[in-house]
XYZ file of C-alpha atoms in Angstrom:
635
model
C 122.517 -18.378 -18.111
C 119.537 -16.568 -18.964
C 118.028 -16.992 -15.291
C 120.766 -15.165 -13.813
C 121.473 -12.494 -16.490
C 117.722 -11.855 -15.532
C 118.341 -12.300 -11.796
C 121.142 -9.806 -12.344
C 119.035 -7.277 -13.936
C 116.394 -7.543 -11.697
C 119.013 -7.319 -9.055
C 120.190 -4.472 -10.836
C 116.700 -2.649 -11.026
C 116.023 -2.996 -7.094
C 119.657 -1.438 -6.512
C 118.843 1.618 -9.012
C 115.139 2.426 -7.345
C 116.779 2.033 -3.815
C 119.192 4.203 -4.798
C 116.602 6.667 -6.198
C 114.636 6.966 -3.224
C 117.679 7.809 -0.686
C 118.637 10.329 -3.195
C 114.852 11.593 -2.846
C 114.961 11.093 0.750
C 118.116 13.087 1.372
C 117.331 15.682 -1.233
C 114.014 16.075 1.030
C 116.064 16.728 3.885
C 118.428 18.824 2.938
C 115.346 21.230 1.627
C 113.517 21.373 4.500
C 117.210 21.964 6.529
C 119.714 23.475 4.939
C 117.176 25.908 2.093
C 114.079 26.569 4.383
C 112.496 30.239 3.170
C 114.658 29.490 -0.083
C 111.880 29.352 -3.181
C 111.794 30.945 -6.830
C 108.917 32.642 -7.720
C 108.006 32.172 -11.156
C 104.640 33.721 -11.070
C 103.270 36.089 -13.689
C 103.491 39.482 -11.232
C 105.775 38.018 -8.547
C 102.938 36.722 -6.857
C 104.595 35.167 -3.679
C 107.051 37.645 -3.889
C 107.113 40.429 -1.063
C 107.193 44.124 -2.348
C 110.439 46.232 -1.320
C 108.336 48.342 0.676
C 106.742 45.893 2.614
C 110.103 44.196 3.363
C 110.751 47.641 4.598
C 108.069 48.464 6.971
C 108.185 44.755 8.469
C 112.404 44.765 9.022
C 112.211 48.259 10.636
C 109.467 46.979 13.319
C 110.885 48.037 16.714
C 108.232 46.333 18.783
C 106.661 42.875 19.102
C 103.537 42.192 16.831
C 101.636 38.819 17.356
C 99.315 37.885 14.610
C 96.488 34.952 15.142
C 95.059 33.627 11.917
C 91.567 32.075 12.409
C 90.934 29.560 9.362
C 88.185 26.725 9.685
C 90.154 23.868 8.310
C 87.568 21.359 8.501
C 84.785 23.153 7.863
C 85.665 23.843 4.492
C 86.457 20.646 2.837
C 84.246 21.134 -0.141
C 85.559 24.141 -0.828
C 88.972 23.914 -2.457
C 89.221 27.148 -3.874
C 88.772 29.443 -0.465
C 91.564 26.787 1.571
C 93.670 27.388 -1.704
C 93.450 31.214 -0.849
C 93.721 30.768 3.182
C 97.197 28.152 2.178
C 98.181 31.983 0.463
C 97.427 33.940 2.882
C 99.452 30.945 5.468
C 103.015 31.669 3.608
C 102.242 35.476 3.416
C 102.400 35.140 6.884
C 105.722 32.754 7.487
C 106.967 35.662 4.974
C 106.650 38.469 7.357
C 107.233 35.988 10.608
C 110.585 35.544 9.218
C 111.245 39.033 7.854
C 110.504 40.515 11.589
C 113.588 39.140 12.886
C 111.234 38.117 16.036
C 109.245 40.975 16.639
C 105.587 39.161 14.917
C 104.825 35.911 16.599
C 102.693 33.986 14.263
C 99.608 31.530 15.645
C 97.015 29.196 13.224
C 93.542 28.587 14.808
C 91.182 26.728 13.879
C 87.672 27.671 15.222
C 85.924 24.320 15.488
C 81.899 24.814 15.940
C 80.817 25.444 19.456
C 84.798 25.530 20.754
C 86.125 28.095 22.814
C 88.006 29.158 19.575
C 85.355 29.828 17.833
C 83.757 32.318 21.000
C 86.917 33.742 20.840
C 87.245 34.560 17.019
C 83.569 35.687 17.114
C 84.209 37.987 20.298
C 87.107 39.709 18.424
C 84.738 40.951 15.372
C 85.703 38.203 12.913
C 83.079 37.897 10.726
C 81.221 33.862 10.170
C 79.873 32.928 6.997
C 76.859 30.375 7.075
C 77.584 27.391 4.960
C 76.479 24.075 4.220
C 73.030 22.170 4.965
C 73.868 22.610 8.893
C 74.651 26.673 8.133
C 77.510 26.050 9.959
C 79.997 29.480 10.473
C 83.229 29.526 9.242
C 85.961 32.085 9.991
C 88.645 32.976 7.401
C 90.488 36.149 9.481
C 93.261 37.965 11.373
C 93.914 39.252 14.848
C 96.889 41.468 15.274
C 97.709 42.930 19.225
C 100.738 44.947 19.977
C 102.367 45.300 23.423
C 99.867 47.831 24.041
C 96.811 45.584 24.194
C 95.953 47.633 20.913
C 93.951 45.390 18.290
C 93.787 45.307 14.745
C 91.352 43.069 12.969
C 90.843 41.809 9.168
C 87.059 40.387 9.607
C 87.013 38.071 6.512
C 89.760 37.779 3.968
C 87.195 38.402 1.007
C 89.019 36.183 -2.138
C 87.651 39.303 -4.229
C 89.965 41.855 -3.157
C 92.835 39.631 -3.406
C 94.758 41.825 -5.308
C 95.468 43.941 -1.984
C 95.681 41.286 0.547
C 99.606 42.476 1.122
C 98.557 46.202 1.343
C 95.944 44.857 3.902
C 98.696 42.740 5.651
C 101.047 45.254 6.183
C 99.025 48.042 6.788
C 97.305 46.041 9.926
C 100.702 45.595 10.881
C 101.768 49.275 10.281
C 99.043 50.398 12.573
C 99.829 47.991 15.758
C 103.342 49.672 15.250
C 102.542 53.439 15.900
C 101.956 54.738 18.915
C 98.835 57.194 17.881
C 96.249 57.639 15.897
C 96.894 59.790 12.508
C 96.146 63.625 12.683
C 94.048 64.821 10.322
C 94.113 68.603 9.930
C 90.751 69.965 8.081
C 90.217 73.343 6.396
C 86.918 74.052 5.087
C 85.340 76.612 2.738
C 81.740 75.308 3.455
C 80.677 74.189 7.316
C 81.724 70.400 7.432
C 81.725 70.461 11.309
C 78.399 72.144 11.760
C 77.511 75.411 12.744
C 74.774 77.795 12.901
C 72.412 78.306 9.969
C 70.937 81.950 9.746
C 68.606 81.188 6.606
C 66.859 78.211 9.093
C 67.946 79.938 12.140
C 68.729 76.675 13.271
C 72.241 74.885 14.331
C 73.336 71.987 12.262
C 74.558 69.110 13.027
C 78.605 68.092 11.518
C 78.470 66.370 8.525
C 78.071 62.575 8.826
C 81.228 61.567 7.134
C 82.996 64.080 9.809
C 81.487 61.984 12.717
C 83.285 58.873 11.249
C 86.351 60.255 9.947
C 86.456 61.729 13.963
C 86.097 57.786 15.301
C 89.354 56.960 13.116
C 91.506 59.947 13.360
C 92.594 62.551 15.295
C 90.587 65.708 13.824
C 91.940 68.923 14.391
C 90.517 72.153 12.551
C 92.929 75.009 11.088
C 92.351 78.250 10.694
C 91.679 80.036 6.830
C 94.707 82.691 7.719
C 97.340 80.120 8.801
C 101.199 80.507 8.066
C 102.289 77.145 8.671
C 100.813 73.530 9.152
C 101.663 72.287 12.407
C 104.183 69.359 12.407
C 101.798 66.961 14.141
C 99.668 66.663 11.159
C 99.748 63.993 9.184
C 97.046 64.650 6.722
C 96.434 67.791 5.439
C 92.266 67.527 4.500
C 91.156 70.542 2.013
C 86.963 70.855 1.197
C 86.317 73.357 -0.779
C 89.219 75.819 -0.319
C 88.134 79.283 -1.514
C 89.350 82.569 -0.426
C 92.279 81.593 1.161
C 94.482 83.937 2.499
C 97.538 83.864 0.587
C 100.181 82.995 3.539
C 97.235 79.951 4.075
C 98.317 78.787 0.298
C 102.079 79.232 1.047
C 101.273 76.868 4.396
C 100.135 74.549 2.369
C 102.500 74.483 -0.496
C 105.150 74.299 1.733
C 103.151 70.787 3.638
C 102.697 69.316 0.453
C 106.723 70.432 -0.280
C 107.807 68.596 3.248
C 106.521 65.301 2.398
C 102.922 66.038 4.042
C 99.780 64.000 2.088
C 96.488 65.875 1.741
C 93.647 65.030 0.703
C 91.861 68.020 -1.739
C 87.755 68.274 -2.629
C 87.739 71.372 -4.984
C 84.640 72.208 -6.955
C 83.413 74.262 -10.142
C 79.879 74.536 -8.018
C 79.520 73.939 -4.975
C 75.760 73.329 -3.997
C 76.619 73.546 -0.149
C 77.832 76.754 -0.501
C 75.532 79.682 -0.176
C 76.846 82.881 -1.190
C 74.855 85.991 -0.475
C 72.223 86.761 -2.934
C 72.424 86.930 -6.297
C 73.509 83.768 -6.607
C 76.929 83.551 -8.522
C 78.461 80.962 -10.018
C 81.910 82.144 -9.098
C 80.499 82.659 -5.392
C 80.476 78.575 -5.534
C 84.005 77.854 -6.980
C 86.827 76.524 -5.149
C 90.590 78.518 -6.387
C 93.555 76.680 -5.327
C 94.807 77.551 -9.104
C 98.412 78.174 -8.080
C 98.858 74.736 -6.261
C 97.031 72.629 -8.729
C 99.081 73.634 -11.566
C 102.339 73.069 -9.313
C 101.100 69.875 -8.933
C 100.526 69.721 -12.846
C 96.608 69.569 -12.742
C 93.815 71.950 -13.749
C 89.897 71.963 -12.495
C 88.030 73.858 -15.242
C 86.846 76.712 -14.200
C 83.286 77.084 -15.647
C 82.678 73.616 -16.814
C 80.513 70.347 -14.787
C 80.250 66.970 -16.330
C 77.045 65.609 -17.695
C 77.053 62.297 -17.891
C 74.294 60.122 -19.233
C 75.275 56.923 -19.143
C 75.577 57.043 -15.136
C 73.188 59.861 -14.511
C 70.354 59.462 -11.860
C 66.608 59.665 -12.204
C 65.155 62.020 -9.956
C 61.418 62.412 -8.595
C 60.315 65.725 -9.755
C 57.145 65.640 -7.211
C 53.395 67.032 -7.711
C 52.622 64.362 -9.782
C 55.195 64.793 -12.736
C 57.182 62.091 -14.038
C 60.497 60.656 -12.974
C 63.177 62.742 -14.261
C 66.595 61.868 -15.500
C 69.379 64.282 -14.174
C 72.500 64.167 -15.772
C 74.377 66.590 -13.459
C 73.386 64.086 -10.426
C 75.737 60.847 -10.936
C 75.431 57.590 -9.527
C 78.902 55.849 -10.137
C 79.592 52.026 -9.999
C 82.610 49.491 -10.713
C 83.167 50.700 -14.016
C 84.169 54.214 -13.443
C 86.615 53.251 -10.433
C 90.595 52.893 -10.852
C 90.460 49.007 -9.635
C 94.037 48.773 -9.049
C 94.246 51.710 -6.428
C 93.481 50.726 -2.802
C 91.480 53.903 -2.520
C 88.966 52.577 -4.921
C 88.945 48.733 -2.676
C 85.605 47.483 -2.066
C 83.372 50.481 -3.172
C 80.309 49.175 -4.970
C 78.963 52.485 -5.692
C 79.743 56.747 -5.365
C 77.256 59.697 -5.659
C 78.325 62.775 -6.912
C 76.515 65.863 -7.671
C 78.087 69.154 -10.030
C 80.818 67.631 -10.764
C 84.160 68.849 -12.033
C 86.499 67.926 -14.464
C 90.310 67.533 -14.208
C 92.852 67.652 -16.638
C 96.711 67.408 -16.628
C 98.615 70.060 -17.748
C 101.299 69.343 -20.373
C 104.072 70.955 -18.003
C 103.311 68.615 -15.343
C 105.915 66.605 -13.597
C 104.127 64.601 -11.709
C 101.873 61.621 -12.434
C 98.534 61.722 -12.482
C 96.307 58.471 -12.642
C 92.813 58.845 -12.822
C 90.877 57.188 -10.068
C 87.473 58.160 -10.777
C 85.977 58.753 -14.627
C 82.785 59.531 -16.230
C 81.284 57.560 -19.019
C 82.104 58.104 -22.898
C 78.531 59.489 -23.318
C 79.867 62.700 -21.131
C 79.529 66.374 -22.295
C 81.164 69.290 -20.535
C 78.399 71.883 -19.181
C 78.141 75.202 -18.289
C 78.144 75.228 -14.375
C 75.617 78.666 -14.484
C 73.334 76.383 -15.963
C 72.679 74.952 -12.615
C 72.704 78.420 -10.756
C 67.907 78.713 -11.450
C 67.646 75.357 -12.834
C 63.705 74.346 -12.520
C 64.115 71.242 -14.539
C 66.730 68.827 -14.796
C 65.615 67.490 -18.081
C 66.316 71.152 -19.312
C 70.399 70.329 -19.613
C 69.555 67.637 -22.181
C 68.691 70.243 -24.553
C 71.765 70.669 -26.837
C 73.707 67.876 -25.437
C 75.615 65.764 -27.529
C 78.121 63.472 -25.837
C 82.039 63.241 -26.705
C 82.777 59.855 -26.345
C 85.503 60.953 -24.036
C 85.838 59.755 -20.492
C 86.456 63.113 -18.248
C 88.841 62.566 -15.042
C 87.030 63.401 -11.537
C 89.367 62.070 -9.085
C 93.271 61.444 -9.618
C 96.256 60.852 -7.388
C 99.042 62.809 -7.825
C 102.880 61.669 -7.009
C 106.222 62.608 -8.193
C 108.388 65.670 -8.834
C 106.546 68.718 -7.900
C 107.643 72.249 -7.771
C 106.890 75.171 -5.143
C 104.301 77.626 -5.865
C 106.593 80.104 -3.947
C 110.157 79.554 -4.750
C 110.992 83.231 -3.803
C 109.324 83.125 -0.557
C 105.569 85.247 0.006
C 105.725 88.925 1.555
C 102.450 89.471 3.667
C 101.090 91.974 5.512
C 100.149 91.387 8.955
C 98.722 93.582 11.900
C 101.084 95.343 14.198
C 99.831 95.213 17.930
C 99.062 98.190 19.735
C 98.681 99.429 22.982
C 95.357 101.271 24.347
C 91.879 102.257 23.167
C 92.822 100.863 19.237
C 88.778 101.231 18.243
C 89.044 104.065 16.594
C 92.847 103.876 15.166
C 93.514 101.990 11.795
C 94.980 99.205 12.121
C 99.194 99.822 11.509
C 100.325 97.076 8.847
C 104.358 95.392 8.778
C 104.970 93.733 6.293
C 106.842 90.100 6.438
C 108.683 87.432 4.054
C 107.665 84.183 4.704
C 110.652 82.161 3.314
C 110.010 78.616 2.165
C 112.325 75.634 3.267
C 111.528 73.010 0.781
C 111.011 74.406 -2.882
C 111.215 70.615 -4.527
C 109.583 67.538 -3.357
C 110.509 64.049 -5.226
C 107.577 62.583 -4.400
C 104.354 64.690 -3.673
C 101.375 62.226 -2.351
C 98.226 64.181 -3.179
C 94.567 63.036 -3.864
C 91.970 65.757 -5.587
C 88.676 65.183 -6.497
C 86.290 67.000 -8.615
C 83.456 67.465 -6.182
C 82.713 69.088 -2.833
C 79.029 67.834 -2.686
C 80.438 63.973 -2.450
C 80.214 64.415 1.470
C 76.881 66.100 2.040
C 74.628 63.400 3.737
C 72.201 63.878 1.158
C 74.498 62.002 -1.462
C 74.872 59.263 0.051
C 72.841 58.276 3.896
C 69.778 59.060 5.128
C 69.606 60.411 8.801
C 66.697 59.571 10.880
C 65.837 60.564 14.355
C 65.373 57.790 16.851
C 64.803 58.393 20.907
C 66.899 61.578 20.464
C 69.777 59.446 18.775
C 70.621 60.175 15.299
C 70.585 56.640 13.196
C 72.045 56.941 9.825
C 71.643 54.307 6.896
C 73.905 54.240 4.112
C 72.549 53.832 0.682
C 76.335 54.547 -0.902
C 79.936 54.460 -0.495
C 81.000 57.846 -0.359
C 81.712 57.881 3.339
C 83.875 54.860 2.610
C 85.964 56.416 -0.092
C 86.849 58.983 2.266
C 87.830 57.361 4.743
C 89.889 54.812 2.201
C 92.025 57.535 1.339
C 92.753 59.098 4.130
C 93.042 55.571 5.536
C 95.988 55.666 2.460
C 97.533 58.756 3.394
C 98.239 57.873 6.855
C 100.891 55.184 6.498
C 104.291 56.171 5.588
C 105.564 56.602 2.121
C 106.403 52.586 1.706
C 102.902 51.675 2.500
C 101.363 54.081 0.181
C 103.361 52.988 -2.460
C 102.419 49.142 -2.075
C 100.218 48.752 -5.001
C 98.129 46.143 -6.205
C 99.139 42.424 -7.051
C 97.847 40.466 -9.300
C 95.303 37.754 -8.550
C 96.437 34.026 -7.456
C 93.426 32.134 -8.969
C 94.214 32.193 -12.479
C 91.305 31.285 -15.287
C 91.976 29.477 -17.915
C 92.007 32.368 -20.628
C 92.161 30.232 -23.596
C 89.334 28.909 -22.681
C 87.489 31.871 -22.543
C 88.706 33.556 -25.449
C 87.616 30.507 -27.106
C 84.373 30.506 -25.390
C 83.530 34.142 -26.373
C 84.577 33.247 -30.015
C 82.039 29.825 -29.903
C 79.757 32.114 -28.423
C 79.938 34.799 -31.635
C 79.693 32.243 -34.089
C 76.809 30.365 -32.647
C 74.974 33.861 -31.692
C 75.573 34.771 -35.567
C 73.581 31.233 -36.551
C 70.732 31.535 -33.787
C 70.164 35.161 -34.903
C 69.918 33.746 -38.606
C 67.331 30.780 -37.633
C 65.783 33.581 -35.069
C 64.643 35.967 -37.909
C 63.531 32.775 -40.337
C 61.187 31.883 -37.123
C 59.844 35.464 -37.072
C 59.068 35.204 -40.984
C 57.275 31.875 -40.930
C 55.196 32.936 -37.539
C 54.513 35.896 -39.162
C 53.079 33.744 -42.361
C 51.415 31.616 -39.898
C 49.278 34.189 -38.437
C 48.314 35.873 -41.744
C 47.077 32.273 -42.604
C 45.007 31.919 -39.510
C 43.621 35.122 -40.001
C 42.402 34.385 -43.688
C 40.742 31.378 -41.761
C 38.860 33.727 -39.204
C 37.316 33.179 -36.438
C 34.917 30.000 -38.037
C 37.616 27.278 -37.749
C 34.647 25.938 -40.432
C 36.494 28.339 -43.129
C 37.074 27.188 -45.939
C 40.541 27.160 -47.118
C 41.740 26.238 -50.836
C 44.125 23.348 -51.291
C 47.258 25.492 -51.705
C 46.400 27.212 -48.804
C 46.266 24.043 -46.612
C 49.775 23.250 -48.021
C 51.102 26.463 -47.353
C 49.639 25.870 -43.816
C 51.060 22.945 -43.108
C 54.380 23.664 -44.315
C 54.866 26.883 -42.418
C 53.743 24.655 -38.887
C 56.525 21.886 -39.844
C 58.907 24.688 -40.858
C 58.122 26.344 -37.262
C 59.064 23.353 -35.516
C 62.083 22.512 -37.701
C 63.406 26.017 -36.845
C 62.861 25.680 -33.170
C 64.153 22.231 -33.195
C 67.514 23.699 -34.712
C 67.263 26.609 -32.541
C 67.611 24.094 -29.569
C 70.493 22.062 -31.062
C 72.723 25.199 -31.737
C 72.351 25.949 -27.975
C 73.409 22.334 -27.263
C 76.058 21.951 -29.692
C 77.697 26.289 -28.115
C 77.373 23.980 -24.492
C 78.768 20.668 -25.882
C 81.483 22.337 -27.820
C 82.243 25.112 -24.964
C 82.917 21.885 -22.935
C 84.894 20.037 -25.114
C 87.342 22.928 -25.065
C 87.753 23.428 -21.491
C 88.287 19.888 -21.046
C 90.731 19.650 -23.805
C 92.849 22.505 -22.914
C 92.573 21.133 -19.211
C 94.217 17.658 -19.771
C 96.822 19.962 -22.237
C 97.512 22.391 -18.883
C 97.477 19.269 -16.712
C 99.019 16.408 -17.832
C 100.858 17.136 -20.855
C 104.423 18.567 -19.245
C 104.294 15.443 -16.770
C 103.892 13.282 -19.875
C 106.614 14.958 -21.954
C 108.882 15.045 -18.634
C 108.064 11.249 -18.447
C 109.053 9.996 -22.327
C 112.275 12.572 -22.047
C 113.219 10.366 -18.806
C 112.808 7.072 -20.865
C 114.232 8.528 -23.703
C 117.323 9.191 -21.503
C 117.203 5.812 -20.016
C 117.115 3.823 -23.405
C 120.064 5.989 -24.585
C 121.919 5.129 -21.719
C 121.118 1.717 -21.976
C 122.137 1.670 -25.410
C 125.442 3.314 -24.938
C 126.779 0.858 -22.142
């Protein structure tokens, strides 16, 4: 009887896991059939989940797109974390393959060593990394073409700009999709394009940062006198705008009021500029005032930043020492916005004179800040700077704020025009014959505005003209006639990111940062840091005992001299030989407090790992036997 009650149970058992895998078996099938693309995305920051304006751009392609992803597979094996980020970057993709509604044909590759894929991921500027004992290349990138043979390229998906991976996505995309490149139309107080210098009575060469701008963009130069931007630009690029005729203000109120982006370098002092002698401060200043505080910012109109903390040390020459020049800024990481794409993969910015920005209390816009000085910032005269001999002169009488002064901002939002009413001007009538001698007969004319409210203004302005002098940032040498230039900073770069920005339409500019996929373990760390404060507080305890007893120790030898014959008294022996033994004590717990901060550091991680890892499977596991004893029980 009790042979086939257990016969029947086992009988019993074999029916309920059979029946458990079909389930599992058909419940596999009908997810990969009937709810392929379906997924919830319970991510902190909607990780996996596309932005609106992405899903945008992508469902309003209107011509095909094919994307090739190069990933070495193999050749990274042993290293889990980068084929983590490339299985990422994989679904990004089938997430845009299937948003296109056919128009981006998607293609994996995998460039095995010495394989024709690999020639052909190297030929189309994907960049290798060396790795491993052989220093074999691997390729982690993307090849977009349109039906134009046109070619976009992502070198190397670098897993530390994650953050905009899907602003790098779709704007690659973006680009195969237009038809030209972006027009960029320049006005310029100071001479960005070259010219003719009467003081050297030599002609100089465009700026360096104009050369490479011209390589990406479609450059075209306006006039200081114009009415009206033309409707071809795209990107409206201001340096130091001073003296503007007022119908050249209304133009570019009313681009700004159409939708247009620009791109604005103002300045309280602008070292390029050379006003006639005297020298004047206000000779140096750009004065868009009316359009700024439309746009609900303010440059200060006498002031410059000096900031110590990222000031630069300059060589003063004939034989004087180094000086430290707190007008002259070297700016790293730290001072950058690091969730604006403008601010993506800049290392380091130059900046000389520098202004400061501030936001008006009747703005309606938004400003975020993407560049900021240090807290140990003052705000300085700018006529300081107009006969300064010494740079360690503007240290006298500075005290810093502790405030961290804006120098670059974006601006977006609801923006009013400057000239609601419209702008009467004065303009030359044209006359017939010999005019020489004849004044010039003026008509006057109403320039009437067509947008006087914009719901979302896209402006960048930043606090400094001198940013894209070569002298800031690469050094120009002369080579066979060729000029080679060498960057020693980003400022070229940041340039170029934001009008890189500005170019795409509205959706892609507002695609902001995501957060980052690999997440750390932040208990662990705050835990860390707090081991690491209470361990630091002990060594710095047994640190200063070590200091007193070698301090003992060497008053000791020297009562002993130089004779190691010297006689010392009994208690002085003692005293001798206790402060050696407490010396080696002390550096014996010194060592064990290190040991114990690693041991204990470890035992945390490792603790909270197995908590992360295995406890929900565990607690999923007793609930399901819990369940299945109830059951039991209640038949």
């Amino acid at each position: 009887m009790k042979n086939s009650s257990y016969i029947k149970t086992m009988g019993n058992s074999k029916t309920g896991l059979i029946a458990v895998l079909a389930i599992f078996i058909i419940f596999s099938f009908l997810n990969t059939s009937l709810f392929k693309g379906v997924r919830f995305d319970l991510t902190e920051g909607q990780l996996y989940t596309l932005s609106d304006e992405t899903k945008k751009i992508i469902s309003e392609l209107d011509s095909p797109v094919s994307l090739k992803l190069y990933f070495s597979e193999k050749a990274t094996t042993e290293l889990p974390g980068l084929r983590t980020y490339a299985h990422r970057i994989k679904e990004l993709l089938q997430e845009y393959e299937g948003l296109a509604g056919g128009n981006i044909s998607l293609e994996f590759v995998d460039p095995i060593p010495f394989s024709e894929n690999e020639d052909e991921a190297s030929s189309s500027g994907l960049q290798g990394i060396p790795v491993g004992i052989r220093g074999d290349e691997i390729y982690f990138g993307l090849v977009g073409k349109n039906g134009r043979d046109e070619e976009e390229v992502i070198s190397f998906f670098q897993p530390d700009k994650e953050q905009f991976v899907e602003y790098e996505l779709t704007k690659l995309i973006y680009n195969l999709s237009i038809a030209k490149l972006p027009v960029v139309g320049v006005i310029s107080g100071v001479k960005i394009n070259g010219g003719f210098d009467y003081m050297s009575q030599q002609r100089q060469p465009a700026w360096v940062v104009m050369q490479q701008v011209e390589d990406l963009f479609d450059v075209r130069m306006l006039a200081d006198d114009v009415d009206e931007i033309d409707s071809e630009v795209d990107i409206l690029l201001l340096v130091h705008p001073k003296e503007l005729e007022p119908q050249a203000l209304f133009a570019i109120d009313q681009f700004v009021m159409k939708g247009g982006r620009t791109l604005v370098f103002v300045d309280p002092f602008a070292e390029t500029d050379q006003p006639p002698a005297p020298i004047a401060t206000a000779g140096r200043r750009s004065d868009i005032e009316p359009l700024l505080t439309m746009w609900g910012l303010k440059l200060q109109e006498d002031n410059i930043v000096g900031d110590f903390a990222n000031s630069l040390v300059v060589n003063m020459g004939g034989g004087a020492n180094p000086t430290r020049h707190i007008a002259l800024l070297g700016l790293d990481t730290t001072a950058f916005n690091q969730d604006d794409i403008v601010m993506a993969g800049l290392e380091s910015i130059n900046m000389s004179s520098v202004g400061i920005l501030e936001q008006l209390d009747t703005a309606t816009t938004k400003i975020t800040p993407l560049v900021q000085s240090s807290n140990e910032s003052q705000p300085l005269l700018a006529e300081r700077l107009n006969a300064l001999q010494n740079p360690e002169s503007l240290m006298d009488d500075f005290i810093p704020t502790g405030t961290q002064y804006m120098l670059a901002a974006r601006i977006t939002g609801i923006a009013q025009s400057a000239y609601p009413d419209g702008l009467e001007i004065e303009e030359p009538v044209e006359q017939e014959g010999d005019v020489s001698d004849k004044e010039p007969e003026m008509v006057k004319r109403l320039l009437t505005p067509k947008v006087v409210e914009n719901q979302n203004i896209n402006v960048i302005v930043v606090a400094d003209t001198d940013i894209l002098t070569d002298r800031l940032w690469v050094q120009v040498q002369q080579f066979f006639g060729q000029r080679v230039v060498s960057p020693w900073a980003d400022n070229s770069g940041f340039l170029v990111n934001a009008l890189d920005n500005l170019s795409g339409n509205e959706d892609l500019i507002n695609i902001r940062s995501r957060g980052r996929f690999s997440r750390p373990f932040t208990k662990v760390e705050a835990l860390r840091r707090s081991a690491e404060e209470e361990f630091s507080a002990q060594q710095q305890v047994l640190q200063e005992q070590l200091e007193i007893t070698e301090t003992k120790l060497l008053e000791m030898e020297q009562l002993r001299g130089d004779d190691d014959s010297a006689i010392l008294s009994e208690e002085q022996e003692s005293a001798l030989a206790q402060f050696q033994s407490e010396k080696i004590r002390i550096r014996k717990e010194l060592r064990d407090v290190q040991h114990q901060l690693d041991r204990d550091i470890e035992s945390l991680g490792t603790e909270l790992k197995l908590i992360n890892i295995f406890l929900i499977p565990v607690l999923l596991t007793v609930l399901i036997v819990v369940i299945r004893l109830f059951r039991k029980r209640a038949s």
